[in-house]
């Protein structure tokens, strides 16, 4: 029972740390930093800024598929998806996160070791990245173009 309690505390700490890290990263790249504190929206902003909207939609749909399958499994003692499909979706989600983290570290001019740090402990390394380093001009120009395009629509 104590082990589960410690695991729960660590999960909550990582959840809060993720919000804080996204807050600092969004602030550093010139986006609305408070959006980093809103679930799902913060992930959308990070994906949109560093990779694009389409990968976020794919990531969201795959995540929802796994979560719905897990909820169904808890309620009915059977799953909607066969195990190989669930494993394949999990592998795709992991690949997408690693690719996103690589794009984030590259945008700040860092290499593979920073990507590995983001994979291992995103909240710590993303916060350090946002506090210690400046993003490259290419990512800032991309975000500026996105904002101008959005302002034209309004």
Protein backbone atom coordinates (compact mmCIF):
# COMPACT_ATOMS: atom_id res chain seq x y z
CA UNK A 1 0.00 0.00 0.00
CA UNK A 2 2.86 2.36 0.80
CA UNK A 3 4.41 1.62 -2.58
CA UNK A 4 1.21 2.65 -4.38
CA UNK A 5 1.01 5.83 -2.34
CA UNK A 6 4.62 6.74 -3.25
CA UNK A 7 3.91 5.93 -6.89
CA UNK A 8 0.84 8.18 -6.81
CA UNK A 9 2.82 11.06 -5.27
CA UNK A 10 5.54 10.68 -7.94
CA UNK A 11 2.89 10.68 -10.67
CA UNK A 12 1.30 13.87 -9.33
CA UNK A 13 4.75 15.49 -9.06
CA UNK A 14 5.53 14.62 -12.70
CA UNK A 15 2.10 15.91 -13.76
CA UNK A 16 2.66 19.25 -12.03
CA UNK A 17 6.26 19.37 -13.25
CA UNK A 18 5.05 18.89 -16.82
CA UNK A 19 2.78 21.93 -16.49
CA UNK A 20 5.59 24.04 -15.05
CA UNK A 21 8.02 22.94 -17.79
CA UNK A 22 5.50 23.73 -20.53
CA UNK A 23 4.85 27.10 -18.88
CA UNK A 24 8.55 28.01 -19.09
CA UNK A 25 9.03 26.64 -22.61
CA UNK A 26 6.00 28.51 -23.96
CA UNK A 27 7.14 31.69 -22.21
CA UNK A 28 10.62 31.37 -23.75
CA UNK A 29 9.33 30.96 -27.31
CA UNK A 30 6.93 33.88 -27.01
CA UNK A 31 3.63 32.02 -26.72
CA UNK A 32 1.02 32.69 -24.03
CA UNK A 33 2.72 31.10 -21.04
CA UNK A 34 -0.48 30.56 -19.06
CA UNK A 35 -1.65 28.10 -21.74
CA UNK A 36 1.06 25.78 -20.41
CA UNK A 37 -1.04 25.32 -17.28
CA UNK A 38 -4.15 23.96 -19.03
CA UNK A 39 -4.30 20.21 -19.71
CA UNK A 40 -4.43 19.16 -23.38
CA UNK A 41 -4.08 22.79 -24.49
CA UNK A 42 -0.49 22.83 -23.23
CA UNK A 43 0.33 19.73 -25.27
CA UNK A 44 -1.36 21.28 -28.31
CA UNK A 45 0.71 24.45 -27.95
CA UNK A 46 3.96 22.49 -27.61
CA UNK A 47 3.15 20.27 -30.60
CA UNK A 48 2.00 23.21 -32.73
CA UNK A 49 5.05 25.30 -31.90
CA UNK A 50 7.67 22.62 -32.48
CA UNK A 51 6.12 20.07 -34.84
CA UNK A 52 2.65 20.93 -36.13
CA UNK A 53 -1.06 20.45 -35.60
CA UNK A 54 -1.45 17.19 -37.57
CA UNK A 55 0.97 15.23 -35.34
CA UNK A 56 -0.90 16.51 -32.28
CA UNK A 57 -4.24 15.30 -33.65
CA UNK A 58 -2.74 11.87 -34.38
CA UNK A 59 -1.18 11.80 -30.90
CA UNK A 60 -4.46 12.82 -29.26
CA UNK A 61 -6.55 10.26 -31.15
CA UNK A 62 -4.14 7.42 -30.39
CA UNK A 63 -3.97 8.41 -26.71
CA UNK A 64 -7.76 8.58 -26.48
CA UNK A 65 -8.03 5.17 -28.15
CA UNK A 66 -5.76 3.60 -25.54
CA UNK A 67 -7.53 5.36 -22.67
CA UNK A 68 -10.99 4.31 -23.85
CA UNK A 69 -9.73 0.75 -24.21
CA UNK A 70 -8.30 0.83 -20.68
CA UNK A 71 -11.55 2.19 -19.22
CA UNK A 72 -13.56 -0.45 -21.06
CA UNK A 73 -11.19 -3.15 -19.81
CA UNK A 74 -11.66 -2.02 -16.21
CA UNK A 75 -15.44 -2.05 -16.53
CA UNK A 76 -15.92 -5.30 -18.42
CA UNK A 77 -12.78 -7.40 -17.85
CA UNK A 78 -12.12 -7.52 -21.61
CA UNK A 79 -10.56 -5.09 -24.05
CA UNK A 80 -11.78 -3.57 -27.28
CA UNK A 81 -8.37 -3.79 -28.95
CA UNK A 82 -6.25 -6.89 -29.33
CA UNK A 83 -2.99 -6.77 -27.36
CA UNK A 84 -0.73 -6.42 -30.43
CA UNK A 85 -2.69 -3.35 -31.58
CA UNK A 86 -2.42 -1.75 -28.12
CA UNK A 87 1.32 -2.43 -28.08
CA UNK A 88 1.71 -0.98 -31.58
CA UNK A 89 -0.21 2.17 -30.61
CA UNK A 90 1.97 2.53 -27.49
CA UNK A 91 5.14 2.23 -29.58
CA UNK A 92 3.86 4.86 -32.03
CA UNK A 93 3.04 7.21 -29.13
CA UNK A 94 6.52 6.74 -27.64
CA UNK A 95 8.10 7.38 -31.04
CA UNK A 96 6.04 10.55 -31.46
CA UNK A 97 7.10 11.87 -28.04
CA UNK A 98 10.77 11.11 -28.70
CA UNK A 99 10.49 12.92 -32.05
CA UNK A 100 8.79 15.90 -30.38
CA UNK A 101 11.49 16.04 -27.70
CA UNK A 102 14.15 15.91 -30.41
CA UNK A 103 12.48 18.85 -32.15
CA UNK A 104 12.36 20.78 -28.87
CA UNK A 105 16.04 20.18 -28.07
CA UNK A 106 17.03 21.03 -31.66
CA UNK A 107 15.01 24.26 -31.53
CA UNK A 108 17.10 25.32 -28.54
CA UNK A 109 20.33 24.34 -30.28
CA UNK A 110 20.95 21.23 -28.19
CA UNK A 111 21.74 17.70 -29.35
CA UNK A 112 20.89 14.10 -28.67
CA UNK A 113 21.86 14.08 -25.00
CA UNK A 114 19.30 16.78 -24.28
CA UNK A 115 16.74 14.75 -26.19
CA UNK A 116 17.59 11.77 -24.00
CA UNK A 117 17.22 13.99 -20.92
CA UNK A 118 13.80 15.14 -22.11
CA UNK A 119 12.77 11.52 -22.68
CA UNK A 120 13.97 10.41 -19.25
CA UNK A 121 12.64 13.33 -17.21
CA UNK A 122 10.83 15.94 -19.31
CA UNK A 123 9.86 18.35 -16.51
CA UNK A 124 13.42 18.81 -15.25
CA UNK A 125 15.20 19.02 -18.61
CA UNK A 126 12.55 21.15 -20.34
CA UNK A 127 12.63 23.65 -17.48
CA UNK A 128 16.45 23.77 -17.60
CA UNK A 129 16.34 24.16 -21.37
CA UNK A 130 13.89 27.04 -21.19
CA UNK A 131 15.73 28.84 -18.39
CA UNK A 132 19.32 28.33 -19.56
CA UNK A 133 19.17 28.47 -23.38
CA UNK A 134 17.62 30.62 -26.08
CA UNK A 135 15.54 29.16 -28.91
CA UNK A 136 16.85 29.45 -32.46
CA UNK A 137 15.66 32.12 -34.86
CA UNK A 138 13.94 29.57 -37.09
CA UNK A 139 11.50 28.47 -34.37
CA UNK A 140 10.81 32.08 -33.37
CA UNK A 141 10.09 33.01 -37.00
CA UNK A 142 7.80 29.98 -37.39
CA UNK A 143 5.82 30.99 -34.31
CA UNK A 144 5.65 34.62 -35.48
CA UNK A 145 4.30 33.46 -38.86
CA UNK A 146 1.70 31.29 -37.11
CA UNK A 147 0.56 34.26 -35.02
CA UNK A 148 0.31 36.52 -38.10
CA UNK A 149 -1.68 33.87 -39.95
CA UNK A 150 -4.01 33.52 -36.97
CA UNK A 151 -4.45 37.32 -36.72
CA UNK A 152 -5.36 37.51 -40.43
CA UNK A 153 -8.18 34.99 -39.85
CA UNK A 154 -9.64 37.10 -37.04
